[in-house]
Amino acid sequence: MDAVKREESYTIDDIFALPDGERAELIDGKIYYMSPPSWGHQKIITILLQTIANYIDEHNGNCEVLPAPFAVFLNKDKTNYVEPDISVICDRSKLDKKGCHGAPDWVIEIVSPSSRSMDYLIKATKYHDAGVKEYWIVDPEDKLITVYCFEGEMTVMHYRFGEEIPVGIYEGFSIKLPH
């Protein structure tokens, strides 16, 4: 009789037990370690964060915009924990001192060479299934932004840096990333 190899399953407790400074995400009990972000990665986050925060402030919005590292307990279970590059949460009851419990309304991930398949495949499915309304993948290498709108009939749109990108959760708001 052949022994069946079982993959070890991890929980959020394992994520919090990691050494200080080591970052990882947990999807369906599997740990995905994260590399430190590059200067270009952080620059894009800063531009997007400022633009979104300014829009929310100018329109007296109730949503919170938060950068990584910020804990998102995606499915309110013990086997899914992510740190999106940017999370926009409009239901403040999901927020507490530990992070966001449930799906943010809008998630933005900046692709790095090591996160490409994770962002485009694994996270797109997880965010959709968890109830995220809008998911952007910003690809600095290809100068491309992929926008998934998960509300209603799912749509996927592609934009280039320098183009106006409409924000689905805010009518009349668009963002243009510089080339």
mmCIF file with all atom_site columns, N, CA, C and O in Angstrom, residues 10-54:
data_model
loop_
_atom_site.group_PDB
_atom_site.id
_atom_site.type_symbol
_atom_site.label_atom_id
_atom_site.label_alt_id
_atom_site.label_comp_id
_atom_site.label_asym_id
_atom_site.label_entity_id
_atom_site.label_seq_id
_atom_site.pdbx_PDB_ins_code
_atom_site.Cartn_x
_atom_site.Cartn_y
_atom_site.Cartn_z
_atom_site.occupancy
_atom_site.B_iso_or_equiv
_atom_site.pdbx_formal_charge
_atom_site.auth_seq_id
_atom_site.auth_comp_id
_atom_site.auth_asym_id
_atom_site.auth_atom_id
_atom_site.pdbx_PDB_model_num
ATOM 1   N N  . TYR A 1 10 ? -1.539 25.181 7.131  1.00 0.00 ? 10 TYR A N  1
ATOM 2   C CA . TYR A 1 10 ? -1.178 26.186 8.127  1.00 0.00 ? 10 TYR A CA 1
ATOM 3   C C  . TYR A 1 10 ? -2.387 27.050 8.471  1.00 0.00 ? 10 TYR A C  1
ATOM 4   O O  . TYR A 1 10 ? -3.378 27.074 7.746  1.00 0.00 ? 10 TYR A O  1
ATOM 5   N N  . THR A 1 11 ? -2.264 27.781 9.573  1.00 0.00 ? 11 THR A N  1
ATOM 6   C CA . THR A 1 11 ? -3.333 28.688 10.000 1.00 0.00 ? 11 THR A CA 1
ATOM 7   C C  . THR A 1 11 ? -2.748 30.086 10.219 1.00 0.00 ? 11 THR A C  1
ATOM 8   O O  . THR A 1 11 ? -1.531 30.285 10.171 1.00 0.00 ? 11 THR A O  1
ATOM 9   N N  . ILE A 1 12 ? -3.606 31.004 10.524 1.00 0.00 ? 12 ILE A N  1
ATOM 10  C CA . ILE A 1 12 ? -3.197 32.379 10.805 1.00 0.00 ? 12 ILE A CA 1
ATOM 11  C C  . ILE A 1 12 ? -2.226 32.423 11.986 1.00 0.00 ? 12 ILE A C  1
ATOM 12  O O  . ILE A 1 12 ? -1.315 33.245 12.013 1.00 0.00 ? 12 ILE A O  1
ATOM 13  N N  . ASP A 1 13 ? -2.379 31.518 12.932 1.00 0.00 ? 13 ASP A N  1
ATOM 14  C CA . ASP A 1 13 ? -1.447 31.464 14.067 1.00 0.00 ? 13 ASP A CA 1
ATOM 15  C C  . ASP A 1 13 ? -0.014 31.253 13.583 1.00 0.00 ? 13 ASP A C  1
ATOM 16  O O  . ASP A 1 13 ? 0.931  31.813 14.141 1.00 0.00 ? 13 ASP A O  1
ATOM 17  N N  . ASP A 1 14 ? 0.160  30.455 12.529 1.00 0.00 ? 14 ASP A N  1
ATOM 18  C CA . ASP A 1 14 ? 1.497  30.225 11.965 1.00 0.00 ? 14 ASP A CA 1
ATOM 19  C C  . ASP A 1 14 ? 2.053  31.497 11.326 1.00 0.00 ? 14 ASP A C  1
ATOM 20  O O  . ASP A 1 14 ? 3.260  31.762 11.400 1.00 0.00 ? 14 ASP A O  1
ATOM 21  N N  . ILE A 1 15 ? 1.194  32.292 10.716 1.00 0.00 ? 15 ILE A N  1
ATOM 22  C CA . ILE A 1 15 ? 1.625  33.566 10.117 1.00 0.00 ? 15 ILE A CA 1
ATOM 23  C C  . ILE A 1 15 ? 2.122  34.505 11.216 1.00 0.00 ? 15 ILE A C  1
ATOM 24  O O  . ILE A 1 15 ? 3.187  35.105 11.114 1.00 0.00 ? 15 ILE A O  1
ATOM 25  N N  . PHE A 1 16 ? 1.353  34.587 12.313 1.00 0.00 ? 16 PHE A N  1
ATOM 26  C CA . PHE A 1 16 ? 1.738  35.481 13.407 1.00 0.00 ? 16 PHE A CA 1
ATOM 27  C C  . PHE A 1 16 ? 2.948  34.965 14.182 1.00 0.00 ? 16 PHE A C  1
ATOM 28  O O  . PHE A 1 16 ? 3.572  35.720 14.915 1.00 0.00 ? 16 PHE A O  1
ATOM 29  N N  . ALA A 1 17 ? 3.309  33.708 13.995 1.00 0.00 ? 17 ALA A N  1
ATOM 30  C CA . ALA A 1 17 ? 4.487  33.132 14.663 1.00 0.00 ? 17 ALA A CA 1
ATOM 31  C C  . ALA A 1 17 ? 5.764  33.315 13.849 1.00 0.00 ? 17 ALA A C  1
ATOM 32  O O  . ALA A 1 17 ? 6.846  32.965 14.319 1.00 0.00 ? 17 ALA A O  1
ATOM 33  N N  . LEU A 1 18 ? 5.658  33.874 12.643 1.00 0.00 ? 18 LEU A N  1
ATOM 34  C CA . LEU A 1 18 ? 6.855  34.094 11.824 1.00 0.00 ? 18 LEU A CA 1
ATOM 35  C C  . LEU A 1 18 ? 7.786  35.080 12.515 1.00 0.00 ? 18 LEU A C  1
ATOM 36  O O  . LEU A 1 18 ? 7.338  35.966 13.255 1.00 0.00 ? 18 LEU A O  1
ATOM 37  N N  . PRO A 1 19 ? 9.081  34.988 12.269 1.00 0.00 ? 19 PRO A N  1
ATOM 38  C CA . PRO A 1 19 ? 10.024 35.951 12.864 1.00 0.00 ? 19 PRO A CA 1
ATOM 39  C C  . PRO A 1 19 ? 9.701  37.385 12.423 1.00 0.00 ? 19 PRO A C  1
ATOM 40  O O  . PRO A 1 19 ? 9.186  37.597 11.319 1.00 0.00 ? 19 PRO A O  1
ATOM 41  N N  . ASP A 1 20 ? 10.013 38.336 13.293 1.00 0.00 ? 20 ASP A N  1
ATOM 42  C CA . ASP A 1 20 ? 9.792  39.747 12.966 1.00 0.00 ? 20 ASP A CA 1
ATOM 43  C C  . ASP A 1 20 ? 10.436 40.090 11.632 1.00 0.00 ? 20 ASP A C  1
ATOM 44  O O  . ASP A 1 20 ? 11.570 39.697 11.364 1.00 0.00 ? 20 ASP A O  1
ATOM 45  N N  . GLY A 1 21 ? 9.695  40.812 10.813 1.00 0.00 ? 21 GLY A N  1
ATOM 46  C CA . GLY A 1 21 ? 10.221 41.247 9.531  1.00 0.00 ? 21 GLY A CA 1
ATOM 47  C C  . GLY A 1 21 ? 9.947  40.284 8.391  1.00 0.00 ? 21 GLY A C  1
ATOM 48  O O  . GLY A 1 21 ? 10.069 40.646 7.225  1.00 0.00 ? 21 GLY A O  1
ATOM 49  N N  . GLU A 1 22 ? 9.586  39.046 8.698  1.00 0.00 ? 22 GLU A N  1
ATOM 50  C CA . GLU A 1 22 ? 9.279  38.079 7.646  1.00 0.00 ? 22 GLU A CA 1
ATOM 51  C C  . GLU A 1 22 ? 7.786  38.175 7.331  1.00 0.00 ? 22 GLU A C  1
ATOM 52  O O  . GLU A 1 22 ? 6.946  38.057 8.216  1.00 0.00 ? 22 GLU A O  1
ATOM 53  N N  . ARG A 1 23 ? 7.484  38.437 6.053  1.00 0.00 ? 23 ARG A N  1
ATOM 54  C CA . ARG A 1 23 ? 6.097  38.609 5.646  1.00 0.00 ? 23 ARG A CA 1
ATOM 55  C C  . ARG A 1 23 ? 5.657  37.455 4.759  1.00 0.00 ? 23 ARG A C  1
ATOM 56  O O  . ARG A 1 23 ? 6.415  36.975 3.923  1.00 0.00 ? 23 ARG A O  1
ATOM 57  N N  . ALA A 1 24 ? 4.404  37.051 4.970  1.00 0.00 ? 24 ALA A N  1
ATOM 58  C CA . ALA A 1 24 ? 3.833  35.968 4.177  1.00 0.00 ? 24 ALA A CA 1
ATOM 59  C C  . ALA A 1 24 ? 2.319  36.131 4.168  1.00 0.00 ? 24 ALA A C  1
ATOM 60  O O  . ALA A 1 24 ? 1.744  36.832 5.002  1.00 0.00 ? 24 ALA A O  1
ATOM 61  N N  . GLU A 1 25 ? 1.711  35.484 3.197  1.00 0.00 ? 25 GLU A N  1
ATOM 62  C CA . GLU A 1 25 ? 0.264  35.424 3.119  1.00 0.00 ? 25 GLU A CA 1
ATOM 63  C C  . GLU A 1 25 ? -0.140 33.957 3.214  1.00 0.00 ? 25 GLU A C  1
ATOM 64  O O  . GLU A 1 25 ? 0.668  33.060 2.970  1.00 0.00 ? 25 GLU A O  1
ATOM 65  N N  . LEU A 1 26 ? -1.391 33.742 3.553  1.00 0.00 ? 26 LEU A N  1
ATOM 66  C CA . LEU A 1 26 ? -1.915 32.396 3.748  1.00 0.00 ? 26 LEU A CA 1
ATOM 67  C C  . LEU A 1 26 ? -3.173 32.245 2.908  1.00 0.00 ? 26 LEU A C  1
ATOM 68  O O  . LEU A 1 26 ? -4.124 33.014 3.074  1.00 0.00 ? 26 LEU A O  1
ATOM 69  N N  . ILE A 1 27 ? -3.149 31.309 1.983  1.00 0.00 ? 27 ILE A N  1
ATOM 70  C CA . ILE A 1 27 ? -4.321 31.079 1.138  1.00 0.00 ? 27 ILE A CA 1
ATOM 71  C C  . ILE A 1 27 ? -4.642 29.593 1.183  1.00 0.00 ? 27 ILE A C  1
ATOM 72  O O  . ILE A 1 27 ? -3.814 28.751 0.833  1.00 0.00 ? 27 ILE A O  1
ATOM 73  N N  . ASP A 1 28 ? -5.847 29.316 1.666  1.00 0.00 ? 28 ASP A N  1
ATOM 74  C CA . ASP A 1 28 ? -6.313 27.936 1.809  1.00 0.00 ? 28 ASP A CA 1
ATOM 75  C C  . ASP A 1 28 ? -5.308 27.060 2.544  1.00 0.00 ? 28 ASP A C  1
ATOM 76  O O  . ASP A 1 28 ? -5.045 25.913 2.172  1.00 0.00 ? 28 ASP A O  1
ATOM 77  N N  . GLY A 1 29 ? -4.706 27.621 3.594  1.00 0.00 ? 29 GLY A N  1
ATOM 78  C CA . GLY A 1 29 ? -3.797 26.859 4.438  1.00 0.00 ? 29 GLY A CA 1
ATOM 79  C C  . GLY A 1 29 ? -2.372 26.741 3.925  1.00 0.00 ? 29 GLY A C  1
ATOM 80  O O  . GLY A 1 29 ? -1.540 26.110 4.557  1.00 0.00 ? 29 GLY A O  1
ATOM 81  N N  . LYS A 1 30 ? -2.075 27.370 2.787  1.00 0.00 ? 30 LYS A N  1
ATOM 82  C CA . LYS A 1 30 ? -0.721 27.314 2.228  1.00 0.00 ? 30 LYS A CA 1
ATOM 83  C C  . LYS A 1 30 ? -0.043 28.675 2.420  1.00 0.00 ? 30 LYS A C  1
ATOM 84  O O  . LYS A 1 30 ? -0.619 29.719 2.114  1.00 0.00 ? 30 LYS A O  1
ATOM 85  N N  . ILE A 1 31 ? 1.187  28.652 2.913  1.00 0.00 ? 31 ILE A N  1
ATOM 86  C CA . ILE A 1 31 ? 1.936  29.885 3.153  1.00 0.00 ? 31 ILE A CA 1
ATOM 87  C C  . ILE A 1 31 ? 2.675  30.296 1.879  1.00 0.00 ? 31 ILE A C  1
ATOM 88  O O  . ILE A 1 31 ? 3.333  29.477 1.241  1.00 0.00 ? 31 ILE A O  1
ATOM 89  N N  . TYR A 1 32 ? 2.556  31.584 1.543  1.00 0.00 ? 32 TYR A N  1
ATOM 90  C CA . TYR A 1 32 ? 3.278  32.178 0.418  1.00 0.00 ? 32 TYR A CA 1
ATOM 91  C C  . TYR A 1 32 ? 4.143  33.305 0.991  1.00 0.00 ? 32 TYR A C  1
ATOM 92  O O  . TYR A 1 32 ? 3.607  34.312 1.475  1.00 0.00 ? 32 TYR A O  1
ATOM 93  N N  . TYR A 1 33 ? 5.457  33.127 0.940  1.00 0.00 ? 33 TYR A N  1
ATOM 94  C CA . TYR A 1 33 ? 6.375  34.129 1.475  1.00 0.00 ? 33 TYR A CA 1
ATOM 95  C C  . TYR A 1 33 ? 6.501  35.281 0.484  1.00 0.00 ? 33 TYR A C  1
ATOM 96  O O  . TYR A 1 33 ? 6.422  35.087 -0.732 1.00 0.00 ? 33 TYR A O  1
ATOM 97  N N  . MET A 1 34 ? 6.690  36.488 1.017  1.00 0.00 ? 34 MET A N  1
ATOM 98  C CA . MET A 1 34 ? 6.754  37.685 0.184  1.00 0.00 ? 34 MET A CA 1
ATOM 99  C C  . MET A 1 34 ? 8.136  38.316 0.248  1.00 0.00 ? 34 MET A C  1
ATOM 100 O O  . MET A 1 34 ? 8.712  38.446 1.329  1.00 0.00 ? 34 MET A O  1
ATOM 101 N N  . SER A 1 35 ? 8.614  38.743 -0.913 1.00 0.00 ? 35 SER A N  1
ATOM 102 C CA . SER A 1 35 ? 9.890  39.461 -0.998 1.00 0.00 ? 35 SER A CA 1
ATOM 103 C C  . SER A 1 35 ? 9.662  40.918 -0.611 1.00 0.00 ? 35 SER A C  1
ATOM 104 O O  . SER A 1 35 ? 8.563  41.444 -0.787 1.00 0.00 ? 35 SER A O  1
ATOM 105 N N  . PRO A 1 36 ? 10.695 41.595 -0.141 1.00 0.00 ? 36 PRO A N  1
ATOM 106 C CA . PRO A 1 36 ? 10.549 43.024 0.134  1.00 0.00 ? 36 PRO A CA 1
ATOM 107 C C  . PRO A 1 36 ? 10.238 43.772 -1.170 1.00 0.00 ? 36 PRO A C  1
ATOM 108 O O  . PRO A 1 36 ? 10.768 43.433 -2.226 1.00 0.00 ? 36 PRO A O  1
ATOM 109 N N  . PRO A 1 37 ? 9.376  44.782 -1.094 1.00 0.00 ? 37 PRO A N  1
ATOM 110 C CA . PRO A 1 37 ? 9.022  45.519 -2.311 1.00 0.00 ? 37 PRO A CA 1
ATOM 111 C C  . PRO A 1 37 ? 10.155 46.423 -2.784 1.00 0.00 ? 37 PRO A C  1
ATOM 112 O O  . PRO A 1 37 ? 10.977 46.889 -1.994 1.00 0.00 ? 37 PRO A O  1
ATOM 113 N N  . SER A 1 38 ? 10.174 46.676 -4.089 1.00 0.00 ? 38 SER A N  1
ATOM 114 C CA . SER A 1 38 ? 11.176 47.553 -4.695 1.00 0.00 ? 38 SER A CA 1
ATOM 115 C C  . SER A 1 38 ? 10.773 49.013 -4.522 1.00 0.00 ? 38 SER A C  1
ATOM 116 O O  . SER A 1 38 ? 9.635  49.335 -4.165 1.00 0.00 ? 38 SER A O  1
ATOM 117 N N  . TRP A 1 39 ? 11.698 49.898 -4.846 1.00 0.00 ? 39 TRP A N  1
ATOM 118 C CA . TRP A 1 39 ? 11.421 51.338 -4.801 1.00 0.00 ? 39 TRP A CA 1
ATOM 119 C C  . TRP A 1 39 ? 10.282 51.677 -5.763 1.00 0.00 ? 39 TRP A C  1
ATOM 120 O O  . TRP A 1 39 ? 9.361  52.409 -5.406 1.00 0.00 ? 39 TRP A O  1
ATOM 121 N N  . GLY A 1 40 ? 10.308 51.143 -6.987 1.00 0.00 ? 40 GLY A N  1
ATOM 122 C CA . GLY A 1 40 ? 9.253  51.422 -7.966 1.00 0.00 ? 40 GLY A CA 1
ATOM 123 C C  . GLY A 1 40 ? 7.894  50.942 -7.502 1.00 0.00 ? 40 GLY A C  1
ATOM 124 O O  . GLY A 1 40 ? 6.874  51.621 -7.698 1.00 0.00 ? 40 GLY A O  1
ATOM 125 N N  . HIS A 1 41 ? 7.861  49.799 -6.875 1.00 0.00 ? 41 HIS A N  1
ATOM 126 C CA . HIS A 1 41 ? 6.635  49.226 -6.305 1.00 0.00 ? 41 HIS A CA 1
ATOM 127 C C  . HIS A 1 41 ? 6.049  50.192 -5.273 1.00 0.00 ? 41 HIS A C  1
ATOM 128 O O  . HIS A 1 41 ? 4.859  50.520 -5.309 1.00 0.00 ? 41 HIS A O  1
ATOM 129 N N  . GLN A 1 42 ? 6.900  50.652 -4.374 1.00 0.00 ? 42 GLN A N  1
ATOM 130 C CA . GLN A 1 42 ? 6.455  51.558 -3.310 1.00 0.00 ? 42 GLN A CA 1
ATOM 131 C C  . GLN A 1 42 ? 6.022  52.917 -3.870 1.00 0.00 ? 42 GLN A C  1
ATOM 132 O O  . GLN A 1 42 ? 5.103  53.542 -3.357 1.00 0.00 ? 42 GLN A O  1
ATOM 133 N N  . LYS A 1 43 ? 6.690  53.373 -4.915 1.00 0.00 ? 43 LYS A N  1
ATOM 134 C CA . LYS A 1 43 ? 6.328  54.655 -5.545 1.00 0.00 ? 43 LYS A CA 1
ATOM 135 C C  . LYS A 1 43 ? 4.915  54.587 -6.123 1.00 0.00 ? 43 LYS A C  1
ATOM 136 O O  . LYS A 1 43 ? 4.119  55.510 -5.953 1.00 0.00 ? 43 LYS A O  1
ATOM 137 N N  . ILE A 1 44 ? 4.592  53.483 -6.796 1.00 0.00 ? 44 ILE A N  1
ATOM 138 C CA . ILE A 1 44 ? 3.245  53.319 -7.350 1.00 0.00 ? 44 ILE A CA 1
ATOM 139 C C  . ILE A 1 44 ? 2.208  53.271 -6.234 1.00 0.00 ? 44 ILE A C  1
ATOM 140 O O  . ILE A 1 44 ? 1.145  53.896 -6.327 1.00 0.00 ? 44 ILE A O  1
ATOM 141 N N  . ILE A 1 45 ? 2.516  52.553 -5.165 1.00 0.00 ? 45 ILE A N  1
ATOM 142 C CA . ILE A 1 45 ? 1.584  52.503 -4.024 1.00 0.00 ? 45 ILE A CA 1
ATOM 143 C C  . ILE A 1 45 ? 1.346  53.909 -3.479 1.00 0.00 ? 45 ILE A C  1
ATOM 144 O O  . ILE A 1 45 ? 0.210  54.293 -3.198 1.00 0.00 ? 45 ILE A O  1
ATOM 145 N N  . THR A 1 46 ? 2.406  54.696 -3.352 1.00 0.00 ? 46 THR A N  1
ATOM 146 C CA . THR A 1 46 ? 2.279  56.050 -2.823 1.00 0.00 ? 46 THR A CA 1
ATOM 147 C C  . THR A 1 46 ? 1.379  56.909 -3.708 1.00 0.00 ? 46 THR A C  1
ATOM 148 O O  . THR A 1 46 ? 0.489  57.614 -3.210 1.00 0.00 ? 46 THR A O  1
ATOM 149 N N  . ILE A 1 47 ? 1.586  56.853 -5.014 1.00 0.00 ? 47 ILE A N  1
ATOM 150 C CA . ILE A 1 47 ? 0.762  57.628 -5.951 1.00 0.00 ? 47 ILE A CA 1
ATOM 151 C C  . ILE A 1 47 ? -0.711 57.220 -5.824 1.00 0.00 ? 47 ILE A C  1
ATOM 152 O O  . ILE A 1 47 ? -1.601 58.072 -5.698 1.00 0.00 ? 47 ILE A O  1
ATOM 153 N N  . LEU A 1 48 ? -0.967 55.930 -5.864 1.00 0.00 ? 48 LEU A N  1
ATOM 154 C CA . LEU A 1 48 ? -2.351 55.448 -5.783 1.00 0.00 ? 48 LEU A CA 1
ATOM 155 C C  . LEU A 1 48 ? -2.979 55.784 -4.434 1.00 0.00 ? 48 LEU A C  1
ATOM 156 O O  . LEU A 1 48 ? -4.117 56.260 -4.369 1.00 0.00 ? 48 LEU A O  1
ATOM 157 N N  . LEU A 1 49 ? -2.248 55.561 -3.370 1.00 0.00 ? 49 LEU A N  1
ATOM 158 C CA . LEU A 1 49 ? -2.760 55.822 -2.026 1.00 0.00 ? 49 LEU A CA 1
ATOM 159 C C  . LEU A 1 49 ? -3.131 57.298 -1.853 1.00 0.00 ? 49 LEU A C  1
ATOM 160 O O  . LEU A 1 49 ? -4.216 57.617 -1.358 1.00 0.00 ? 49 LEU A O  1
ATOM 161 N N  . GLN A 1 50 ? -2.251 58.190 -2.266 1.00 0.00 ? 50 GLN A N  1
ATOM 162 C CA . GLN A 1 50 ? -2.525 59.625 -2.159 1.00 0.00 ? 50 GLN A CA 1
ATOM 163 C C  . GLN A 1 50 ? -3.746 60.015 -2.989 1.00 0.00 ? 50 GLN A C  1
ATOM 164 O O  . GLN A 1 50 ? -4.608 60.764 -2.520 1.00 0.00 ? 50 GLN A O  1
ATOM 165 N N  . THR A 1 51 ? -3.813 59.509 -4.220 1.00 0.00 ? 51 THR A N  1
ATOM 166 C CA . THR A 1 51 ? -4.918 59.859 -5.113 1.00 0.00 ? 51 THR A CA 1
ATOM 167 C C  . THR A 1 51 ? -6.251 59.387 -4.533 1.00 0.00 ? 51 THR A C  1
ATOM 168 O O  . THR A 1 51 ? -7.237 60.140 -4.514 1.00 0.00 ? 51 THR A O  1
ATOM 169 N N  . ILE A 1 52 ? -6.291 58.148 -4.068 1.00 0.00 ? 52 ILE A N  1
ATOM 170 C CA . ILE A 1 52 ? -7.530 57.591 -3.515 1.00 0.00 ? 52 ILE A CA 1
ATOM 171 C C  . ILE A 1 52 ? -7.912 58.298 -2.216 1.00 0.00 ? 52 ILE A C  1
ATOM 172 O O  . ILE A 1 52 ? -9.075 58.677 -2.025 1.00 0.00 ? 52 ILE A O  1
ATOM 173 N N  . ALA A 1 53 ? -6.948 58.499 -1.325 1.00 0.00 ? 53 ALA A N  1
ATOM 174 C CA . ALA A 1 53 ? -7.232 59.168 -0.049 1.00 0.00 ? 53 ALA A CA 1
ATOM 175 C C  . ALA A 1 53 ? -7.725 60.589 -0.277 1.00 0.00 ? 53 ALA A C  1
ATOM 176 O O  . ALA A 1 53 ? -8.680 61.032 0.381  1.00 0.00 ? 53 ALA A O  1
ATOM 177 N N  . ASN A 1 54 ? -7.099 61.310 -1.210 1.00 0.00 ? 54 ASN A N  1
ATOM 178 C CA . ASN A 1 54 ? -7.548 62.676 -1.512 1.00 0.00 ? 54 ASN A CA 1
ATOM 179 C C  . ASN A 1 54 ? -8.983 62.678 -2.032 1.00 0.00 ? 54 ASN A C  1
ATOM 180 O O  . ASN A 1 54 ? -9.789 63.518 -1.637 1.00 0.00 ? 54 ASN A O  1
#
